[in-house]
C-alpha positions as a Markdown table, in Angstrom:
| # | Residue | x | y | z |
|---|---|---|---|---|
| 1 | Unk | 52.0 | 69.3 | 81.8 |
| 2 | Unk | 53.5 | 69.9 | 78.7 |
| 3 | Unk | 55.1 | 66.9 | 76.8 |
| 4 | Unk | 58.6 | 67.7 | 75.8 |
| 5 | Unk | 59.5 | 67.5 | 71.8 |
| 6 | Unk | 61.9 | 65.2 | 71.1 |
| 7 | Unk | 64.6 | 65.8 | 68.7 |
| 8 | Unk | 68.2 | 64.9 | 67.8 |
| 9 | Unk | 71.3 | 67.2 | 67.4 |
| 10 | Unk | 72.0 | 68.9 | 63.8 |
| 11 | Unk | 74.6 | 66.5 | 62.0 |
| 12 | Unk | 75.7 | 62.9 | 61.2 |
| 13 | Unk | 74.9 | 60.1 | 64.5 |
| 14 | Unk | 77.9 | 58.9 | 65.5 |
| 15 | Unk | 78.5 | 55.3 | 65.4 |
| 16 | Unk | 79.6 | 55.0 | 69.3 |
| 17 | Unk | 78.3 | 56.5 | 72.1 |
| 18 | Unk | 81.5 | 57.5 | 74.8 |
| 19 | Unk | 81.2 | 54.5 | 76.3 |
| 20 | Unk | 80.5 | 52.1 | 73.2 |
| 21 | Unk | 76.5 | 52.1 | 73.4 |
| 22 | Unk | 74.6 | 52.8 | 70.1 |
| 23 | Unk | 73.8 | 56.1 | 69.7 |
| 24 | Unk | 70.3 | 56.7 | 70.2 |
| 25 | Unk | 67.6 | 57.5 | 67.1 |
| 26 | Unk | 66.9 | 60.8 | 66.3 |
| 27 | Unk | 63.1 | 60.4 | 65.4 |
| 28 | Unk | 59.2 | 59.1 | 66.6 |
| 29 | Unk | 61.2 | 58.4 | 70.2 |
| 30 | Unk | 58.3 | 56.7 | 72.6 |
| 31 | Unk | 57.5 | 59.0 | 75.5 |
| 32 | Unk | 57.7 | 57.2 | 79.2 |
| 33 | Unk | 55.2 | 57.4 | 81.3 |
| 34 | Unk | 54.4 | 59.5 | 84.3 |
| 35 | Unk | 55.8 | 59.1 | 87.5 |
| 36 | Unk | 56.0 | 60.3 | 91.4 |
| 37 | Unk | 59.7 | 60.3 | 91.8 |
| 38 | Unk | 61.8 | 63.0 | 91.7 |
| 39 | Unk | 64.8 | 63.5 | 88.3 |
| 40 | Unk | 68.7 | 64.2 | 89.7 |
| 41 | Unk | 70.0 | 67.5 | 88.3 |
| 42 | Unk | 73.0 | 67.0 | 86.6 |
| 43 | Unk | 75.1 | 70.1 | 85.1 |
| 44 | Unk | 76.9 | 70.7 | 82.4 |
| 45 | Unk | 80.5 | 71.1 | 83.6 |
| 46 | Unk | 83.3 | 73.0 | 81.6 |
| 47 | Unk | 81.8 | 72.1 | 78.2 |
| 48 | Unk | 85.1 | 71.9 | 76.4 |
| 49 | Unk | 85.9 | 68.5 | 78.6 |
| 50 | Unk | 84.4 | 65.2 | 78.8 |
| 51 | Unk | 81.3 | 66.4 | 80.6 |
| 52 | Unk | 78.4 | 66.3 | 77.4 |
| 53 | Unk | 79.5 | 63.2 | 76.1 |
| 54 | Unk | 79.5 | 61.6 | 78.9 |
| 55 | Unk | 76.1 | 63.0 | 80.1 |
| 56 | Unk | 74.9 | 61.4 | 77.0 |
| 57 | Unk | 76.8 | 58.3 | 77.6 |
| 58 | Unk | 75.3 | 57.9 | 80.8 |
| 59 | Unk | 71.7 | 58.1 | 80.1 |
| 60 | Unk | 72.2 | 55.3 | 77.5 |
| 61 | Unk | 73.4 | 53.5 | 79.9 |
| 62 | Unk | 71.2 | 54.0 | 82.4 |
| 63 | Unk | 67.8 | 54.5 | 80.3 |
| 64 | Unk | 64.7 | 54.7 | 82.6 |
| 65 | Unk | 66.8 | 53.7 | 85.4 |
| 66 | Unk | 68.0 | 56.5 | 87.0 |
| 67 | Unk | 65.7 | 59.8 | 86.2 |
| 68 | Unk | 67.6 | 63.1 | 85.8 |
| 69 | Unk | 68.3 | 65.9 | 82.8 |
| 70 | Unk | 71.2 | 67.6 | 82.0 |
| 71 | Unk | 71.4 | 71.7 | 82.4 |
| 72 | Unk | 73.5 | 73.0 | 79.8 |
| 73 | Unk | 73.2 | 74.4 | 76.3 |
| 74 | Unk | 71.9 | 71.6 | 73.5 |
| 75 | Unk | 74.7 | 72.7 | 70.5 |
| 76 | Unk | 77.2 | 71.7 | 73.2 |
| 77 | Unk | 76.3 | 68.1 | 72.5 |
| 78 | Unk | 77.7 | 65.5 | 70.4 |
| 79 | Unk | 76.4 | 65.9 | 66.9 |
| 80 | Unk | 73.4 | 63.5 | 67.0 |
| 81 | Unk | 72.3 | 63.5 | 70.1 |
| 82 | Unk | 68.8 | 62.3 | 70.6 |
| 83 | Unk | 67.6 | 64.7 | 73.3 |
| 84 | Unk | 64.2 | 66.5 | 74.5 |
| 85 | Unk | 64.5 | 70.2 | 75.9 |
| 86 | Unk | 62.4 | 70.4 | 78.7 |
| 87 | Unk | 60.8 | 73.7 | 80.5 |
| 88 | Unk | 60.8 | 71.8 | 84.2 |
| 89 | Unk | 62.6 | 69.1 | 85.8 |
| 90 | Unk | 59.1 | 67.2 | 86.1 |
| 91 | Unk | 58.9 | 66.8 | 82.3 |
| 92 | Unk | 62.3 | 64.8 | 82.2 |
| 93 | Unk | 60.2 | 62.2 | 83.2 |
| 94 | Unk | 57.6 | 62.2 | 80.4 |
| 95 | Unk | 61.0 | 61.9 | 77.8 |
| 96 | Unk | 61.4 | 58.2 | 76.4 |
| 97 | Unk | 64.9 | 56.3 | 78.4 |
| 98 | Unk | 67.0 | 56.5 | 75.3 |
| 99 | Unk | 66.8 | 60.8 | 74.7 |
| 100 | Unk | 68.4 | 62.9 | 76.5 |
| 101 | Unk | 66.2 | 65.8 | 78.7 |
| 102 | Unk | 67.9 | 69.5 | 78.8 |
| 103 | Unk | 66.6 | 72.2 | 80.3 |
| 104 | Unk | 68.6 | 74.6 | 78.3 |
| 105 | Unk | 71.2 | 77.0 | 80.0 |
| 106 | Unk | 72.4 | 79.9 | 77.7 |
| 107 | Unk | 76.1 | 80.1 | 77.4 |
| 108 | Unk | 77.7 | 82.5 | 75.6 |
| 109 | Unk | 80.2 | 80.9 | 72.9 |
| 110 | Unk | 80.4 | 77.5 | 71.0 |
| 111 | Unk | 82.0 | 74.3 | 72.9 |
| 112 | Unk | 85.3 | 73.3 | 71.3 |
| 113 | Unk | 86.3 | 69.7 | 72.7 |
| 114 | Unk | 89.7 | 70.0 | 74.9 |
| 115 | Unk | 90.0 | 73.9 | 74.0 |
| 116 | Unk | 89.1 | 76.4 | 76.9 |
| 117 | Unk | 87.2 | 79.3 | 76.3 |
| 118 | Unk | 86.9 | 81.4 | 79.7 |
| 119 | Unk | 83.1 | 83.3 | 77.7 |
| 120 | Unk | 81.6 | 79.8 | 78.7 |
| 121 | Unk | 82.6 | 80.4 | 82.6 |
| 122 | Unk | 79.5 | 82.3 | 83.6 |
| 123 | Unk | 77.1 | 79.6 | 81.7 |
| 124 | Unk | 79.0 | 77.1 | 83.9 |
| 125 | Unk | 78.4 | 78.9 | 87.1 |
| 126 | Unk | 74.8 | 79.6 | 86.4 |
| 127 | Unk | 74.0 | 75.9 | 85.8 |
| 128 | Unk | 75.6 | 74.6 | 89.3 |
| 129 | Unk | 73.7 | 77.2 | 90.8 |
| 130 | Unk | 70.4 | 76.3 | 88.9 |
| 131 | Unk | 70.7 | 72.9 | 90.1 |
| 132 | Unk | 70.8 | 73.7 | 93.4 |
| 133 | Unk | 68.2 | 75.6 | 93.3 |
| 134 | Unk | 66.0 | 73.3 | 92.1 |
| 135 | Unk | 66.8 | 70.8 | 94.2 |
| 136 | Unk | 66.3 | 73.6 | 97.5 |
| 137 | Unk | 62.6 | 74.3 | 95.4 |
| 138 | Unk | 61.8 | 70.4 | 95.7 |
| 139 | Unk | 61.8 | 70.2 | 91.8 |
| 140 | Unk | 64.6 | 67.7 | 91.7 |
| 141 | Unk | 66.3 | 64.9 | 94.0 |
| 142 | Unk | 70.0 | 65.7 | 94.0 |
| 143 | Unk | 72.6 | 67.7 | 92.5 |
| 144 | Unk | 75.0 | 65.7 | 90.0 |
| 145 | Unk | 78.0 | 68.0 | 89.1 |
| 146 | Unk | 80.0 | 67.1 | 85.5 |
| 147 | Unk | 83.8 | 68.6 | 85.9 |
| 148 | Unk | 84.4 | 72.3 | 85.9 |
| 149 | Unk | 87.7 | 73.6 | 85.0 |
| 150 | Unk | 88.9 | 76.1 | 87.8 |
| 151 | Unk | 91.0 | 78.7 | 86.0 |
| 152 | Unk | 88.7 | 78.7 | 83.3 |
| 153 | Unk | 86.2 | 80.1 | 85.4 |
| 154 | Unk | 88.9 | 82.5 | 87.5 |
| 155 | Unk | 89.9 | 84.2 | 84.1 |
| 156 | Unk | 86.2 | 84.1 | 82.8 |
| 157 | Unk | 84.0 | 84.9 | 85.8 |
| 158 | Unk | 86.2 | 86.3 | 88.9 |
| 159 | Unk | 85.2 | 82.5 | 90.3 |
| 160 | Unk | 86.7 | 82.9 | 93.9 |
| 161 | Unk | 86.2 | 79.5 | 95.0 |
| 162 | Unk | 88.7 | 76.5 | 94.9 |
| 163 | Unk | 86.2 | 74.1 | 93.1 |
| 164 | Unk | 83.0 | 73.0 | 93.7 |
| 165 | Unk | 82.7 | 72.1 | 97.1 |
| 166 | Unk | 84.1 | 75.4 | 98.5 |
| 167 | Unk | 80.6 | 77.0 | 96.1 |
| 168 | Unk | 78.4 | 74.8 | 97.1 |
| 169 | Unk | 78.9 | 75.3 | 100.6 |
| 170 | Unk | 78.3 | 79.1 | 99.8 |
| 171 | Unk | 75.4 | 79.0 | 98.0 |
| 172 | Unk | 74.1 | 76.6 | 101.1 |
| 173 | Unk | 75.2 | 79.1 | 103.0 |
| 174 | Unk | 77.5 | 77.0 | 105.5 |
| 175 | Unk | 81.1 | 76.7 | 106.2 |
| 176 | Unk | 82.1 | 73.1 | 106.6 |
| 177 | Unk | 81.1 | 70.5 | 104.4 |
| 178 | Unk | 83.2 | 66.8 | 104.5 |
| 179 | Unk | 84.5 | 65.0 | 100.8 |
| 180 | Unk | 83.7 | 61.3 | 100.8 |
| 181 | Unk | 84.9 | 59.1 | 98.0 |
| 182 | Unk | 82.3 | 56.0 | 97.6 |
| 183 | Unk | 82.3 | 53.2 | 95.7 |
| 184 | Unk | 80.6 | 49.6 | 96.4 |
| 185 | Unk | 84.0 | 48.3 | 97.5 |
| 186 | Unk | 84.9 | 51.2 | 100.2 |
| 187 | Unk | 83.7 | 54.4 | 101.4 |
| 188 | Unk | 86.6 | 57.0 | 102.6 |
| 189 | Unk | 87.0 | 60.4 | 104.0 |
| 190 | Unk | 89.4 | 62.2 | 104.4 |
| 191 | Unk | 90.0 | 64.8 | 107.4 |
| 192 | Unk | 92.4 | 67.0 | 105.7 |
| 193 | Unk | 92.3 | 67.6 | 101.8 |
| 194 | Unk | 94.3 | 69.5 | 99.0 |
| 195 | Unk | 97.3 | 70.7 | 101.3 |
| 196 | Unk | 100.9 | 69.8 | 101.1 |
| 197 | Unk | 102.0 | 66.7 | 103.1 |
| 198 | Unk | 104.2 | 69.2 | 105.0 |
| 199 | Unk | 101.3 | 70.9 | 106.1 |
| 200 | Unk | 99.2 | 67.9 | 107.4 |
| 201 | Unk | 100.2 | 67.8 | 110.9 |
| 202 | Unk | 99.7 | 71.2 | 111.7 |
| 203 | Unk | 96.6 | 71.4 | 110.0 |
| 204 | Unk | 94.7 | 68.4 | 111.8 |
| 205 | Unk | 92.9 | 69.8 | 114.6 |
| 206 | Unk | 90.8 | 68.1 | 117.7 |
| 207 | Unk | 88.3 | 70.2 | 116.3 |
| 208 | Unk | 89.2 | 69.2 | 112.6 |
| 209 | Unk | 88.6 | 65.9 | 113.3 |
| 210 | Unk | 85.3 | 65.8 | 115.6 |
| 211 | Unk | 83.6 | 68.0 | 113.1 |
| 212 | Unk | 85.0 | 65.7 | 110.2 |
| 213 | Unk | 83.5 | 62.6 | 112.2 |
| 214 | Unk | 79.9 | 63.9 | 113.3 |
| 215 | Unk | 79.2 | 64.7 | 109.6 |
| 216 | Unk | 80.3 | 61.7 | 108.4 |
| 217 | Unk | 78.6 | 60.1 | 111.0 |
| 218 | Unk | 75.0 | 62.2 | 110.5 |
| 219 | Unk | 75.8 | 61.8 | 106.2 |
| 220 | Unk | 76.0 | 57.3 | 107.1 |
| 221 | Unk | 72.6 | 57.8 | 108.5 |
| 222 | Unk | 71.1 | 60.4 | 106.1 |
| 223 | Unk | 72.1 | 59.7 | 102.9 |
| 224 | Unk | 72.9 | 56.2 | 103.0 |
| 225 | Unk | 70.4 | 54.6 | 105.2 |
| 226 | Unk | 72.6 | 53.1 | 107.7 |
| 227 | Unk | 70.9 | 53.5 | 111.2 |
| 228 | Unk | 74.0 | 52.8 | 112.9 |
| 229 | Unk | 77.2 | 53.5 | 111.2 |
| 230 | Unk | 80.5 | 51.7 | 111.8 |
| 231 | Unk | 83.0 | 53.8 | 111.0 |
| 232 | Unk | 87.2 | 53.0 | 110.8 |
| 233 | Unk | 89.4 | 55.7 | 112.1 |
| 234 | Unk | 93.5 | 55.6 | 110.7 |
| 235 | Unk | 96.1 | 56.9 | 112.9 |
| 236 | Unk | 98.2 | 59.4 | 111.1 |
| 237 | Unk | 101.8 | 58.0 | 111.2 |
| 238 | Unk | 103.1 | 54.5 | 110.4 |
| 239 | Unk | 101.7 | 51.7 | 112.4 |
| 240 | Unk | 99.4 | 54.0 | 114.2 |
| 241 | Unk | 102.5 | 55.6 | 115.8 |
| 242 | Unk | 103.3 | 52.4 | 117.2 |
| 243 | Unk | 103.0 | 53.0 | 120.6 |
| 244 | Unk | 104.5 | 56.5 | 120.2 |
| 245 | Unk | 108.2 | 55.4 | 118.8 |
| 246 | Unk | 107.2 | 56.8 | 115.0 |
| 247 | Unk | 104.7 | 59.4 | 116.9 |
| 248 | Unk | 102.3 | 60.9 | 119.4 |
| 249 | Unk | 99.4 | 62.1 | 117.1 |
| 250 | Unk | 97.5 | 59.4 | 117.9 |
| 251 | Unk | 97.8 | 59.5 | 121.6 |
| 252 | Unk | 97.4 | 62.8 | 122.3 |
| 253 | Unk | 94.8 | 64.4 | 119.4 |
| 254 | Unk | 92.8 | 61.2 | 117.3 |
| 255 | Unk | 92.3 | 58.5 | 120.3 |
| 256 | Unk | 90.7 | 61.8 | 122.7 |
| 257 | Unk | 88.3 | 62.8 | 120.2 |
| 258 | Unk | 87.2 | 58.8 | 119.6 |
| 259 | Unk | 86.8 | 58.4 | 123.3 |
| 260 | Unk | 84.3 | 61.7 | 123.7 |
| 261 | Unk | 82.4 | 60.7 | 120.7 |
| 262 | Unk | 82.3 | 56.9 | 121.5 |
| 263 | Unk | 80.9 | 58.4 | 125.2 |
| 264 | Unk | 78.0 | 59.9 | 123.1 |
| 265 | Unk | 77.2 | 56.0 | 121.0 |
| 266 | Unk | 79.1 | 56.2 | 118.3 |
| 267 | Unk | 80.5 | 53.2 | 117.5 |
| 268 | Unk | 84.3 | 53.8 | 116.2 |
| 269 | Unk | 87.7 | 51.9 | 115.8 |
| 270 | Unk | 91.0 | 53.0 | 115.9 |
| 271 | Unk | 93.3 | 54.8 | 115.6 |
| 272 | Unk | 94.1 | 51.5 | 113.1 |
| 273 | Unk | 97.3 | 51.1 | 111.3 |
| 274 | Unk | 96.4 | 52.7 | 107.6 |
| 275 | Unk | 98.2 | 49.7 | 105.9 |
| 276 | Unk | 95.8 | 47.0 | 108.0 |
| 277 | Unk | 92.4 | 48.7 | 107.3 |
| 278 | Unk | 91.5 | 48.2 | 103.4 |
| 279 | Unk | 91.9 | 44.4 | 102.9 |
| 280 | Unk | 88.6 | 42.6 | 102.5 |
| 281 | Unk | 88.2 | 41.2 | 105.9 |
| 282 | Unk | 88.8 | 44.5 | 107.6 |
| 283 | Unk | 86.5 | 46.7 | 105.2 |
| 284 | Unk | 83.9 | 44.4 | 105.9 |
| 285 | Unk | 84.3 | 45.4 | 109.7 |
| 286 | Unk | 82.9 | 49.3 | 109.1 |
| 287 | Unk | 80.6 | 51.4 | 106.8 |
| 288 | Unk | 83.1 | 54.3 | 106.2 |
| 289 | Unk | 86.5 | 55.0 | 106.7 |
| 290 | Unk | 88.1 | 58.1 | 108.2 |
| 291 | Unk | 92.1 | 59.0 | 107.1 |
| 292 | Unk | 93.6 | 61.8 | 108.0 |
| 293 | Unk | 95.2 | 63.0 | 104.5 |
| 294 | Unk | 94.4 | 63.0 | 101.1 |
| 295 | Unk | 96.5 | 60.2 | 99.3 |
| 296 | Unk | 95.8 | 57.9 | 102.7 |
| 297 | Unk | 92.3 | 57.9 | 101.6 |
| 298 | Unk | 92.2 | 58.2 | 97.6 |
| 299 | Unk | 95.0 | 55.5 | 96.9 |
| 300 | Unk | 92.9 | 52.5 | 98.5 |
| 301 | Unk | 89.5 | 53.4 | 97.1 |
| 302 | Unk | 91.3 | 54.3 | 93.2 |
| 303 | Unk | 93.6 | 51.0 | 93.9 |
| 304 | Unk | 89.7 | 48.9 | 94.3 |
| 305 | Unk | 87.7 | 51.0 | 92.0 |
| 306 | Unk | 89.3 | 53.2 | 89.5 |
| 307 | Unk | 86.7 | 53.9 | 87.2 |
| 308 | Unk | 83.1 | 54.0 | 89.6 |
| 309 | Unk | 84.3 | 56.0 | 92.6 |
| 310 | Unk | 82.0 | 58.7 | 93.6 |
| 311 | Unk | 83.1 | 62.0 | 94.7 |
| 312 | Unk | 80.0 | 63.3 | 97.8 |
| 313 | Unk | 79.8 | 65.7 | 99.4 |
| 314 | Unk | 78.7 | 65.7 | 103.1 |
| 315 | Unk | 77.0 | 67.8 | 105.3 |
| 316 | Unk | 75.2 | 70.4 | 102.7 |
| 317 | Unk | 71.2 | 70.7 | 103.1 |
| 318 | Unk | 71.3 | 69.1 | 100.0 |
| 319 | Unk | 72.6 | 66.1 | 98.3 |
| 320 | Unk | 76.2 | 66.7 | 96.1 |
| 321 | Unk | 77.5 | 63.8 | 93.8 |
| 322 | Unk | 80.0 | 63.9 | 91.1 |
| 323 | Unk | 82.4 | 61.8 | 88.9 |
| 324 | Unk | 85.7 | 61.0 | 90.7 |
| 325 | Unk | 87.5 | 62.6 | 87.4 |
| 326 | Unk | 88.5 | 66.4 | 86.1 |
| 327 | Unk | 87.7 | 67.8 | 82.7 |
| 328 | Unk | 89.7 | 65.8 | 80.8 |
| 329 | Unk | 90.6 | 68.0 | 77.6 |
| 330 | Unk | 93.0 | 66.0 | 76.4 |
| 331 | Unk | 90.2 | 63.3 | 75.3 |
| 332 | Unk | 87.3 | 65.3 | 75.1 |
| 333 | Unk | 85.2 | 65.0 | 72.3 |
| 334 | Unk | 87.2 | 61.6 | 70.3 |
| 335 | Unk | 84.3 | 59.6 | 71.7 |
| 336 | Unk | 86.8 | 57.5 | 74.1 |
| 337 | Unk | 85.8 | 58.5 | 77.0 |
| 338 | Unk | 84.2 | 56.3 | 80.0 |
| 339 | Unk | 80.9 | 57.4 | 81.6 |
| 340 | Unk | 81.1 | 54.9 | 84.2 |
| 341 | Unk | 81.6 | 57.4 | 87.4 |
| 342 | Unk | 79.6 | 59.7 | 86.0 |
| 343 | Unk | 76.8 | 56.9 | 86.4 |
| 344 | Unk | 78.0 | 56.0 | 89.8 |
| 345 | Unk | 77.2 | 59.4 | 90.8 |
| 346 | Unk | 74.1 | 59.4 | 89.1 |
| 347 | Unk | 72.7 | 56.3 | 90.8 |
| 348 | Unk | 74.2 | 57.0 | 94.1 |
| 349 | Unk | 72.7 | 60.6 | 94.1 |
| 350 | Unk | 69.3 | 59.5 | 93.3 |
| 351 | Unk | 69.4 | 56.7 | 96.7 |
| 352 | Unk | 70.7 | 59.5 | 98.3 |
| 353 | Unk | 67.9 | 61.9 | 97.5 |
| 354 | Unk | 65.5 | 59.1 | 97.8 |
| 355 | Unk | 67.2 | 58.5 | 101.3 |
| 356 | Unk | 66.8 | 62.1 | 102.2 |
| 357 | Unk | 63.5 | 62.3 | 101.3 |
| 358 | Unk | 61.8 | 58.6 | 103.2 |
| 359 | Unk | 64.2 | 60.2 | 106.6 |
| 360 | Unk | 62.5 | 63.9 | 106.3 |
């Protein structure tokens, strides 16, 4: 294997990395050594938001840690940037903890920090699509994804898809896939997603639901190692409908679908009162928790863990993290931004892949 050069960015180092670490020296940077484990790909995002900094942020944070390299284009990175460009995800492991591998990814015009520029869409696209397959050709552990900006990519690529998830299920080739929010405090999913409140009850289907739970259920023992998952299902109206005087939902669609599956072993609670399941005590009583709309299960997990929730996605044949945060523009490139779900994601997509790969 070839040993990747090692070499820092044109221009002055900055003083700061995003998150306050040094920035890392730009010269005679020691080379690790070898190893057997596998580096998480981790792309570049919309390169006019937070997602280079932070990628550089996050290996100074994380060092020899957490093994992954970034796929993007080098001059989109801070000016000083000690980095290595690799030719294969293998060599990210040869490159000293404090430099930054890249296995470059063409784009076709300069980044300008918290300034669009819809030429950059189709470098975007190809590097999600990279990652994935590289981690499909066993070359790397997980897929990490930095934050894409959807209408930059409509007006610069046709991009058809919603966001991420909706294109990674594509290029898997499948057509349900379940977003969980994780964190070391709480792990939530909800069954319904970006729809209107309005829109909720007509949207959440037997069906919905059952397919919602077996992948959460199969992702518990998967990706997170839990043989037997204890998982916490929330009715949908106040007080669980209380009996049916503020509703029937939970008589007549979510407790039906918990009997069947509890009849198969898994082991589920509820319908619970929302407002009674994210307290200590009662988060300690499951592994995940099942809501049935958006802001029933973002609010709790953002109210205990703002800045390290984990965006993953369930139920694709490979493993999907991501910082819980969007592009950012409106900070991106003043150096004040915090890499600290960004290395959430990293860590929890490399015990995931890990996970995956001791289960297979």
């Amino acid at each position: 294997m070839n040993v990747p050069a090692s070499r820092g960015r044109d221009g002055p180092t900055p003083d700061k990395a995003a998150d306050g670490a040094e920035a890392a020296p730009e010269a005679d940077l020691e080379l690790s050594e070898p190893s057997d484990d596998l580096p998480v790909a981790l792309t570049s995002g919309d390169p006019a938001g937070i997602g280079p900094e932070i990628a550089v942020a996050a290996r100074l944070a994380l060092g020899a840690e957490v093994p992954f390299f970034y796929i993007g284009d080098p001059a989109h990175l801070p000016e000083g940037t000690a980095l290595a460009e690799i030719a294969a995800p293998a060599e990210a492991l040869l490159v000293a903890p404090d430099t930054l591998p890249v296995l470059v990814q063409e784009f076709a015009a300069p980044a300008r920090p918290g300034t669009l520029d819809p030429a950059n869409a189709a470098g975007t696209i190809a590097a999600i699509r990279r990652a994935v397959e590289l981690v499909r050709d066993g070359q790397a552990s997980a897929v990490c994804t930095n934050p894409i900006h959807k209408k930059a990519l409509k007006d610069g690529a046709d991009f058809p898809y919603p966001g991420h998830t909706e294109f990674l299920a594509a290029l898997a080739g499948i057509d349900r896939v379940v977003m969980m929010l994780a964190s070391d405090a709480l792990r939530v999913v909800p069954v319904t997603i970006h729809i209107p409140l309005s829109e909720v009850t007509a949207a959440l289907t037997p069906e919905l639901l059952e397919e919602t739970l077996r992948i959460t259920h199969a992702g518990l023992i998967r990706d997170f190692g839990i043989a037997a998952p204890r998982i916490a299902v929330a009715g949908l109206n106040p007080h669980a409908g209380e009996g049916g005087a503020m509703g029937h939902e939970e008589s007549t669609l979510i407790a039906p679908v918990l009997d069947r599956l509890r009849a198969e072993g898994m082991e589920l609670s509820g319908p619970a009162s929302a407002d009674t399941m994210f307290h200590a005590p009662a988060r300690a009583r499951y592994d995940a928790a099942v809501a049935m709309y958006h802001d029933q299960a973002l609010i709790p997990i953002k109210t205990l863990d703002f800045d390290r929730g984990v965006n993953v996605t369930l139920g694709l044949p490979f493993v999907r993290t991501s910082p819980d945060h969007g592009t950012a523009l409106d900070i991106a490139g003043q150096g004040v931004a915090s890499a600290s779900s960004l290395v959430e994601a990293l860590r929890m997509a490399h015990r995931m892949g890990r996970n995956r790969r001791q289960a297979a």
